[in-house]
PDB file of C-alpha atoms in Angstrom:
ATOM      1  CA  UNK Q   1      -7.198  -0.029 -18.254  1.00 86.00           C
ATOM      2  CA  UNK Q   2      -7.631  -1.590 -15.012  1.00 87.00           C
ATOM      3  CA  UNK Q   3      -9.480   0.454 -12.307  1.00 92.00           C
ATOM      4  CA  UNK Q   4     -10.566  -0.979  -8.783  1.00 96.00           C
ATOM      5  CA  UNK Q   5     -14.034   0.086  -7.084  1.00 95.00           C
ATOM      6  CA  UNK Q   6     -14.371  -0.268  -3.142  1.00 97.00           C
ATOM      7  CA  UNK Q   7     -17.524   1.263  -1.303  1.00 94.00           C
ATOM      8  CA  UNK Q   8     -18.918   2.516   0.901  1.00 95.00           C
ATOM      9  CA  UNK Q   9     -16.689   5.041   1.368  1.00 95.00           C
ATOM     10  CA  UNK Q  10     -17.504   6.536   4.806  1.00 96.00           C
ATOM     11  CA  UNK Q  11     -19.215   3.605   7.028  1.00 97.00           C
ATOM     12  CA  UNK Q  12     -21.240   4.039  10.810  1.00 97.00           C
ATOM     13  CA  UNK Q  13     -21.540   0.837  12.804  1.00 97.00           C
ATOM     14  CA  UNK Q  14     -22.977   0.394  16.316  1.00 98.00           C
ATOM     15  CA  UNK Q  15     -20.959  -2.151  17.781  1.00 97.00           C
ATOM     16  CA  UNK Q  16     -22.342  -5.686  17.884  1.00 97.00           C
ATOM     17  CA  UNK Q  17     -23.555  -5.385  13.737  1.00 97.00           C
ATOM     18  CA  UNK Q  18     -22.329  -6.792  10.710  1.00 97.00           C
ATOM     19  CA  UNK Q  19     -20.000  -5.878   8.652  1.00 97.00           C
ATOM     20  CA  UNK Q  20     -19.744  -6.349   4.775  1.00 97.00           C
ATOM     21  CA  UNK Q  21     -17.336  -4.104   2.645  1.00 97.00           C
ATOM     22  CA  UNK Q  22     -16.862  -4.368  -0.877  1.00 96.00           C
ATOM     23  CA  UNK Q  23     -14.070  -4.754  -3.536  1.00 97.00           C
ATOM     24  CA  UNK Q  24     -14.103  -5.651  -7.405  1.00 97.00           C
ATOM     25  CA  UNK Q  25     -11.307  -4.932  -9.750  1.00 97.00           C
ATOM     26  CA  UNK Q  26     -11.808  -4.254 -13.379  1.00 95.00           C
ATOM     27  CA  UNK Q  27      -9.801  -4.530 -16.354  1.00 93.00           C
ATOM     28  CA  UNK Q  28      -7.569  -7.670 -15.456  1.00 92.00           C
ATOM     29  CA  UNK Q  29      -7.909 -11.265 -14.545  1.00 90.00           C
ATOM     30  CA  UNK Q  30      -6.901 -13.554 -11.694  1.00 91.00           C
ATOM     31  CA  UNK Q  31      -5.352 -10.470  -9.556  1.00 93.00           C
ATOM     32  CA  UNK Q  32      -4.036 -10.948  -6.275  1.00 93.00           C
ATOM     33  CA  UNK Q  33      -5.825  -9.269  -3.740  1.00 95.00           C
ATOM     34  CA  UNK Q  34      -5.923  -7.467  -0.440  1.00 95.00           C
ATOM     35  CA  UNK Q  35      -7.367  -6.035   2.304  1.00 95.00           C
ATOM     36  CA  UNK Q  36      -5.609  -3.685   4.841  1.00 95.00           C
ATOM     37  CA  UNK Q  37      -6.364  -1.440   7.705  1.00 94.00           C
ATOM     38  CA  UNK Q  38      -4.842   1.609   8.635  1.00 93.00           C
ATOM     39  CA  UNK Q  39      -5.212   3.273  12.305  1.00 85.00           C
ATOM     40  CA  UNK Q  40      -5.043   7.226  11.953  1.00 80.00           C
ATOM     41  CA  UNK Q  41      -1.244   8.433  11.361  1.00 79.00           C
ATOM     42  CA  UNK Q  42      -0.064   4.976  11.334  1.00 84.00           C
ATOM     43  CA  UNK Q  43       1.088   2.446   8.670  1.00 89.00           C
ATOM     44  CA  UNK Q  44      -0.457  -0.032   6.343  1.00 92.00           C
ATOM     45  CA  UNK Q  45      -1.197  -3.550   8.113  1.00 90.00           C
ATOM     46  CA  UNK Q  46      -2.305  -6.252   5.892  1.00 91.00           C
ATOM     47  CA  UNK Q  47      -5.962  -8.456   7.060  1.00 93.00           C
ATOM     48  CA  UNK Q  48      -6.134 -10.761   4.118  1.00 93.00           C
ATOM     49  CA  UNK Q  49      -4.558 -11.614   0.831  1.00 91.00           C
ATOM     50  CA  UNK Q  50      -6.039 -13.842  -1.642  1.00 93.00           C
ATOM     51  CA  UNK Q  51      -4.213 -15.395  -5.435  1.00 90.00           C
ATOM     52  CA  UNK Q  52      -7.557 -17.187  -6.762  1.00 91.00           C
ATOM     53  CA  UNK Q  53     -11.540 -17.549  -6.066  1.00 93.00           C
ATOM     54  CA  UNK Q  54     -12.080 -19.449  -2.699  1.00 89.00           C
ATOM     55  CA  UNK Q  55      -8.230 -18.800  -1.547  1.00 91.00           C
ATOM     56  CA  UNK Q  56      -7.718 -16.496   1.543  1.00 92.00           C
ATOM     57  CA  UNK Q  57      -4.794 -16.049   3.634  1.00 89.00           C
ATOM     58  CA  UNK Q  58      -5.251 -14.352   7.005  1.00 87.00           C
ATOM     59  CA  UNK Q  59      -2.503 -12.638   8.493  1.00 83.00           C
ATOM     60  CA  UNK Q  60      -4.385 -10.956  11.478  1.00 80.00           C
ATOM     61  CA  UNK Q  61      -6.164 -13.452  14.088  1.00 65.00           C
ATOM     62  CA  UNK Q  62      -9.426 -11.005  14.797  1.00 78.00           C
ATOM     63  CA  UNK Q  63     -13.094 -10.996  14.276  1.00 90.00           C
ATOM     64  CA  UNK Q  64     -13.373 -10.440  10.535  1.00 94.00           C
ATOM     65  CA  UNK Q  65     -13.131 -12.828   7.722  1.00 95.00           C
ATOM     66  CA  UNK Q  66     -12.628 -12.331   3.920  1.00 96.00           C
ATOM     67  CA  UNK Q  67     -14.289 -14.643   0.805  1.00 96.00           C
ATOM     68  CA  UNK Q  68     -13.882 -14.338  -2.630  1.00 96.00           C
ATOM     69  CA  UNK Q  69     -16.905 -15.630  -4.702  1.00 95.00           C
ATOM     70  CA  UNK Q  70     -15.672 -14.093  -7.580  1.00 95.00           C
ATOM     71  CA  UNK Q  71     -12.117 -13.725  -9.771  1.00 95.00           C
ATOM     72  CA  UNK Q  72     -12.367  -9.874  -9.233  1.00 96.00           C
ATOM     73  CA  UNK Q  73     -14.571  -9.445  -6.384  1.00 97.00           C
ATOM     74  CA  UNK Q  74     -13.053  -9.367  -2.619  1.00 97.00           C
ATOM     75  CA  UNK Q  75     -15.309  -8.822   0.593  1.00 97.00           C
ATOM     76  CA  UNK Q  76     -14.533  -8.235   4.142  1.00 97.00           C
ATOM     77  CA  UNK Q  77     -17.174  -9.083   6.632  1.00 96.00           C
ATOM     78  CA  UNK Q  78     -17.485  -9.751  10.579  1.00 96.00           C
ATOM     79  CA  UNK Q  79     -20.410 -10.831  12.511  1.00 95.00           C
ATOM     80  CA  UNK Q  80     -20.756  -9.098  15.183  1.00 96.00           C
ATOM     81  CA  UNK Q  81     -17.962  -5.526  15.009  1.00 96.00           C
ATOM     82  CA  UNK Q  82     -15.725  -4.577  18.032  1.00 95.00           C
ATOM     83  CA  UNK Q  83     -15.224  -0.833  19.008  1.00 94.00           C
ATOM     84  CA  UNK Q  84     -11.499  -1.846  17.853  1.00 92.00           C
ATOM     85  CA  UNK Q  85     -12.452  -2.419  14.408  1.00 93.00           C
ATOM     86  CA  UNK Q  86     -12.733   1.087  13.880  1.00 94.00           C
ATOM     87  CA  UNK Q  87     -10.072   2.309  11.141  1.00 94.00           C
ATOM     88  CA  UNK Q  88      -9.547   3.065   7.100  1.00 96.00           C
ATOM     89  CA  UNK Q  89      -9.763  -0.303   5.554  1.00 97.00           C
ATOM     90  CA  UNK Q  90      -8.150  -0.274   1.813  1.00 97.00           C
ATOM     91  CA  UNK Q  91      -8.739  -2.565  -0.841  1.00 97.00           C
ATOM     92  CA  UNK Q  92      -5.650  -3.098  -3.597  1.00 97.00           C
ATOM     93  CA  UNK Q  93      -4.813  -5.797  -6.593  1.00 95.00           C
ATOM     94  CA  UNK Q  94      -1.850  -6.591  -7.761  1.00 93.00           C
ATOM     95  CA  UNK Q  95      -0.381  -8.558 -11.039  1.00 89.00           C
ATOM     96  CA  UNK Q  96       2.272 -10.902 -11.069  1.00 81.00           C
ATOM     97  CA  UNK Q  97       4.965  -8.349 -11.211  1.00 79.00           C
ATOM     98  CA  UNK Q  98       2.759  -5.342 -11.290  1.00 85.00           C
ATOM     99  CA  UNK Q  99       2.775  -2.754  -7.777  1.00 92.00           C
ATOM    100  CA  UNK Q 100      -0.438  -2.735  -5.682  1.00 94.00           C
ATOM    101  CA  UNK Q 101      -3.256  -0.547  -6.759  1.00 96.00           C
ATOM    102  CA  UNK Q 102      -5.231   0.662  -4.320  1.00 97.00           C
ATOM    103  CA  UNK Q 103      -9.254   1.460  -4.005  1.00 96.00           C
ATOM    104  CA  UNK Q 104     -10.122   4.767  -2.693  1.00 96.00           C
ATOM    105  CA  UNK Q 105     -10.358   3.242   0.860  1.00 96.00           C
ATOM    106  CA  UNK Q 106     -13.848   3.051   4.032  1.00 97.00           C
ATOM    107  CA  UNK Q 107     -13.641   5.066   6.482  1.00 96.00           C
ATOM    108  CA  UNK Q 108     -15.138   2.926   9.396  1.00 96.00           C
ATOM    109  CA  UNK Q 109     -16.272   4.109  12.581  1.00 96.00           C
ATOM    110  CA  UNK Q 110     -17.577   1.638  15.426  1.00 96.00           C
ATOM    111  CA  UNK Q 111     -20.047   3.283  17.893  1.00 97.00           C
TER     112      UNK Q 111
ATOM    113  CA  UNK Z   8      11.346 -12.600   6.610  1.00 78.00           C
ATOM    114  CA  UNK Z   9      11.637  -9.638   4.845  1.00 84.00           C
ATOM    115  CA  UNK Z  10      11.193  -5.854   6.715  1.00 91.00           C
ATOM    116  CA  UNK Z  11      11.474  -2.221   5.438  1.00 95.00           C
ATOM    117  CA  UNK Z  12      12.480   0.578   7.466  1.00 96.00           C
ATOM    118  CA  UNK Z  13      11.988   4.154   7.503  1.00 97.00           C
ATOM    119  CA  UNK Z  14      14.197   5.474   9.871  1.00 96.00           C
ATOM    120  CA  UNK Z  15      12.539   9.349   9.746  1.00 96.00           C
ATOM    121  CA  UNK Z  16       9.386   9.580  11.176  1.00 96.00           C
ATOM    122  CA  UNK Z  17       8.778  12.933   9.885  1.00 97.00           C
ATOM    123  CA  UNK Z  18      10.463  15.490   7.705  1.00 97.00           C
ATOM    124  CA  UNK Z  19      10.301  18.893   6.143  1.00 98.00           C
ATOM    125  CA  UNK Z  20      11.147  20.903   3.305  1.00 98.00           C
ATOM    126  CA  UNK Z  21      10.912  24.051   2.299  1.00 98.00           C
ATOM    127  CA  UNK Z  22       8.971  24.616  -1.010  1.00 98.00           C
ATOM    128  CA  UNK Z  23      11.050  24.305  -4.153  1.00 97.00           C
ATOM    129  CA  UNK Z  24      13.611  22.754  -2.125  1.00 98.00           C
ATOM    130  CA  UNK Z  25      15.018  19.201  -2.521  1.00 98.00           C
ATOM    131  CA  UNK Z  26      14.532  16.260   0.009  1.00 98.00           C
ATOM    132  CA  UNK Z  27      15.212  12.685   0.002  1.00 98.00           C
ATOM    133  CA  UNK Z  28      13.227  10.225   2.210  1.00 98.00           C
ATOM    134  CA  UNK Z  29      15.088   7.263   3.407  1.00 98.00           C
ATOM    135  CA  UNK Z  30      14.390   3.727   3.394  1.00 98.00           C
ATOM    136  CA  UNK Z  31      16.074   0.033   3.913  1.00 98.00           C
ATOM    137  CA  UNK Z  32      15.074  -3.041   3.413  1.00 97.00           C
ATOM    138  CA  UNK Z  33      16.128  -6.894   4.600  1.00 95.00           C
ATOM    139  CA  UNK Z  34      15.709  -9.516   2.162  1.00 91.00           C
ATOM    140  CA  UNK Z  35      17.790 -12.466   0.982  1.00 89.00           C
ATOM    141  CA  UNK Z  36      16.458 -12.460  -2.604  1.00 87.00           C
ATOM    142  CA  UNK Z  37      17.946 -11.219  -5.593  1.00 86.00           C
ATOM    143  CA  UNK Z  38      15.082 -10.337  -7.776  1.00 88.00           C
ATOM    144  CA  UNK Z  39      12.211  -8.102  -5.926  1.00 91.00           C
ATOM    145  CA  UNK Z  40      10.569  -4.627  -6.562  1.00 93.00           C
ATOM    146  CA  UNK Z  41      10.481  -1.674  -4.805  1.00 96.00           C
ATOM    147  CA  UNK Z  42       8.040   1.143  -4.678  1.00 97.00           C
ATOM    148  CA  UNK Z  43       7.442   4.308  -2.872  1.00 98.00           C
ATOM    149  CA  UNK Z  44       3.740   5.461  -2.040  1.00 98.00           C
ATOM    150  CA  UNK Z  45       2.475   8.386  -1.393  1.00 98.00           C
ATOM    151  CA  UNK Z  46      -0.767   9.170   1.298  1.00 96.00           C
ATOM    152  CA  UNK Z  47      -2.255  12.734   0.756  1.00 96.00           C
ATOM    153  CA  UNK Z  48      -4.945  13.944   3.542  1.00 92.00           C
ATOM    154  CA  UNK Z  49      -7.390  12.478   1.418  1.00 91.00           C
ATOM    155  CA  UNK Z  50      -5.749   9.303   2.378  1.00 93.00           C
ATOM    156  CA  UNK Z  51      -5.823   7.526  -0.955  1.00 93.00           C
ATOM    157  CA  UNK Z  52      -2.534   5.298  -1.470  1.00 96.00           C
ATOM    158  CA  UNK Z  53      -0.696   6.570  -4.869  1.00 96.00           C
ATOM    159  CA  UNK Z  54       1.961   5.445  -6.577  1.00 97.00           C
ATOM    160  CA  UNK Z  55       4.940   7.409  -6.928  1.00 98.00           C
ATOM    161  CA  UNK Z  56       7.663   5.413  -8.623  1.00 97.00           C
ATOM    162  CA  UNK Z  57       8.957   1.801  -8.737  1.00 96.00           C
ATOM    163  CA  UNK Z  58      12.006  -0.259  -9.260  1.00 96.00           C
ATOM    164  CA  UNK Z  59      13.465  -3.874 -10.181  1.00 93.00           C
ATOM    165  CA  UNK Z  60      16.509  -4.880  -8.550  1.00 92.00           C
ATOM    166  CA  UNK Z  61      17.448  -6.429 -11.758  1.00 91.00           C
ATOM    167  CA  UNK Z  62      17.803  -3.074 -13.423  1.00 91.00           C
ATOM    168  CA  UNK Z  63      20.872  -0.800 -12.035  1.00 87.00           C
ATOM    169  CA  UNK Z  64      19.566   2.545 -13.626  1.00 93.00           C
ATOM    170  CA  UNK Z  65      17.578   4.283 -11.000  1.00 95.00           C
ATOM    171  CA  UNK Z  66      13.665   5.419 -11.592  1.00 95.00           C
ATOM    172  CA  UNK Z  67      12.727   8.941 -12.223  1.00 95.00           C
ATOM    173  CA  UNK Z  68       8.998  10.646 -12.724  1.00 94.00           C
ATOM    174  CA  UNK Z  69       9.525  13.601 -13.029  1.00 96.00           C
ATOM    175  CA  UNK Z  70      10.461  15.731  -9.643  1.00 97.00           C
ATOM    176  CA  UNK Z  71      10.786  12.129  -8.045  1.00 98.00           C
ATOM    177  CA  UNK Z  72      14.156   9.889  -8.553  1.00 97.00           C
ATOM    178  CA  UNK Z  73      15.386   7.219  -6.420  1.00 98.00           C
ATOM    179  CA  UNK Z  74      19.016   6.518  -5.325  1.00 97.00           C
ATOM    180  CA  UNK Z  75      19.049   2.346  -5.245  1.00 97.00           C
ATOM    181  CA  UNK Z  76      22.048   0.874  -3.919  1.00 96.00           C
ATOM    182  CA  UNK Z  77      21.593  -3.056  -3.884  1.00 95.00           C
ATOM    183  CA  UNK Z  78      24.384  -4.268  -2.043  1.00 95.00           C
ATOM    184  CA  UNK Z  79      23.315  -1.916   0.958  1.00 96.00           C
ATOM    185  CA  UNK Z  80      19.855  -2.730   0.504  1.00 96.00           C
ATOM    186  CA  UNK Z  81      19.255   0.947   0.225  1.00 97.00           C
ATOM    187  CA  UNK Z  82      15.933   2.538  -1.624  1.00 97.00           C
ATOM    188  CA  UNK Z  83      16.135   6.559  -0.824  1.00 98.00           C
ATOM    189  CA  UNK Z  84      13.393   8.849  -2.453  1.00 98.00           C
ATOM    190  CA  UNK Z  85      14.429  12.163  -3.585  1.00 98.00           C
ATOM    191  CA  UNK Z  86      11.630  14.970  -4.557  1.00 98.00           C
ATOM    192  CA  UNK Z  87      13.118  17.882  -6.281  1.00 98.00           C
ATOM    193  CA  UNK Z  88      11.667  21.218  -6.332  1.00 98.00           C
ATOM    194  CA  UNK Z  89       8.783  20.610  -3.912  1.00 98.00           C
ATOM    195  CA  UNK Z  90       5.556  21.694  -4.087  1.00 97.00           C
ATOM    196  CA  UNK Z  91       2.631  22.063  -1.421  1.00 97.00           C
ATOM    197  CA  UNK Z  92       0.978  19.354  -2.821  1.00 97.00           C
ATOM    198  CA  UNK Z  93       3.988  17.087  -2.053  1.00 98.00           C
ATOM    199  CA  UNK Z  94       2.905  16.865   1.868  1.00 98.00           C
ATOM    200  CA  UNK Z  95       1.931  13.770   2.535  1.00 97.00           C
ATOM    201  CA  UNK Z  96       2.896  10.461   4.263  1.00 97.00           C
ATOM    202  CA  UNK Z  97       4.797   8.499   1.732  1.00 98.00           C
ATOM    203  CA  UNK Z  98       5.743   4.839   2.485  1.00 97.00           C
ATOM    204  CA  UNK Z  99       8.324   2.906   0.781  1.00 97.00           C
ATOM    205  CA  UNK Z 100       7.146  -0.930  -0.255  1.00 96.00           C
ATOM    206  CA  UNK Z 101       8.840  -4.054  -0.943  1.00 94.00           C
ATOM    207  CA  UNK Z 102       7.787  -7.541  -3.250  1.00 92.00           C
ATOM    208  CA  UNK Z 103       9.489 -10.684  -3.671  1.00 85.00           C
ATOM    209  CA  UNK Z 104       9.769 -11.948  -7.286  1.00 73.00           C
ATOM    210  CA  UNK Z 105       7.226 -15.039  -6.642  1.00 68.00           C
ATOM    211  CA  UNK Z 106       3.733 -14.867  -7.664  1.00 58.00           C
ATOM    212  CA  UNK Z 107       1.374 -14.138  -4.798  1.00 53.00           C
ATOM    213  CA  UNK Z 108       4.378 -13.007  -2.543  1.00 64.00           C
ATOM    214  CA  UNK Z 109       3.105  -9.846  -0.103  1.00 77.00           C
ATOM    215  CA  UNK Z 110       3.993  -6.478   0.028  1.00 90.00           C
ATOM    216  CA  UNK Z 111       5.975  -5.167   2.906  1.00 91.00           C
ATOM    217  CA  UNK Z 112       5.709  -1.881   4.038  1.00 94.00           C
ATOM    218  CA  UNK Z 113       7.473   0.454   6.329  1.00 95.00           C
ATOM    219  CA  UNK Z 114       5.861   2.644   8.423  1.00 95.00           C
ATOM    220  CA  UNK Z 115       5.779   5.860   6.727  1.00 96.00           C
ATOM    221  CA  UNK Z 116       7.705   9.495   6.960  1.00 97.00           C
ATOM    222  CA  UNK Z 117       5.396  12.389   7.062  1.00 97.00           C
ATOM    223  CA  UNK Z 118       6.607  15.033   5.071  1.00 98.00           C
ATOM    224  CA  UNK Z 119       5.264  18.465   5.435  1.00 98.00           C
ATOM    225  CA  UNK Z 120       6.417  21.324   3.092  1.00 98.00           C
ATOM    226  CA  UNK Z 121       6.441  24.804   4.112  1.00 97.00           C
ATOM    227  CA  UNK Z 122       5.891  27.654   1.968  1.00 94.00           C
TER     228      UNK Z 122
END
């Protein structure tokens, strides 16, 4: 079965640092997949999406960036965070006609 | 472009009760999927059902069916008999039938259940 791993799960950043979070699927090949952020009580928006190694759509002008270097491994990064970055970023793959599955999510804070 | 709305912000049921979540969608495709989510405190995303526009019967898992009416682009959630562990913020989700297409979301109804 396919399970997806995200980490870390709970994340303190001064501002100004780097960022790197984490994704790899299991269990399936050539997923789509995501990253979204999620501001406390609100909805789901979408950062990135990529269908193959190398290929990232960005659907958010900001300061963070995704890559790929891997069929089943997605990272989110930034140089340098904003104090606006702060939020619950989730990870998630999807099939061709399969739903999204979701990672367990980082909780990132931005001091 | 395609959008999904949930038109109640927040609801509430009384445990063991029935409620049904609302939620419509704009698309000018014929084949898509639909899915509701649910969002517990612990803020992990879970899937609670799904359906294919191609099929007419409506989804059911256990206490959760869906009422899907097509031609009024109409994808209501109804939870039957609900528990405490039902409260949550569930969002309803739409995807196109091409490969690589993104999921839309609405923004969310909070449901809290009262014992």
């Amino acid at each position: 079965s396919q399970t997806i791993h995200q980490w870390p799960a709970t994340l303190v950043q001064p501002v100004g640092s780097p960022l790197s979070l984490e994704c790899t699927v299991e269990g399936t090949s050539n997923p789509n997949l995501y990253w979204y952020r999620q501001a406390a009580g609100r909805g789901l928006q979408l950062l990135f999406y990529s269908v193959g190694i190398g290929q990232i759509s960005s659907e958010v002008p900001q300061n963070l960036s995704a890559s790929r270097p891997q069929d089943r491994q997605f990272i989110l990064s930034s140089k340098k965070l904003l104090l606006s970055d702060s939020g619950f970023y989730l990870c998630a793959w999807a099939g061709t006609v399969s739903p999204l599955h979701f990672g367990n999510g980082t909780r990132l804070t931005v001091t | 472009a395609q959008t999904v709305t949930q038109s109640q912000p927040e609801m509430s049921v009384q445990e063991a009760e029935t409620v049904t979540l609302s939620c419509t969608y704009d698309t000018s495709e014929s084949d898509y999927y639909l899915f509701w989510y649910k969002q517990p405190p612990s803020r992990q995303m879970i899937l609670v059902i799904r359906q294919e526009a191609y099929k007419q019967q409506n989804a059911t898992e256990n206490r959760f069916s869906v009422n899907f009416q097509k031609a009024a682009k109409s994808f209501s959630l109804k939870i039957s008999d609900s528990q405490l562990g039902d409260a949550a913020m569930y969002f309803c989700a739409y995807r196109g039938d091409n490969y690589g297409q993104n999921f839309v979301f609405g923004p969310g109804t909070r449901l809290s259940v009262l014992p």
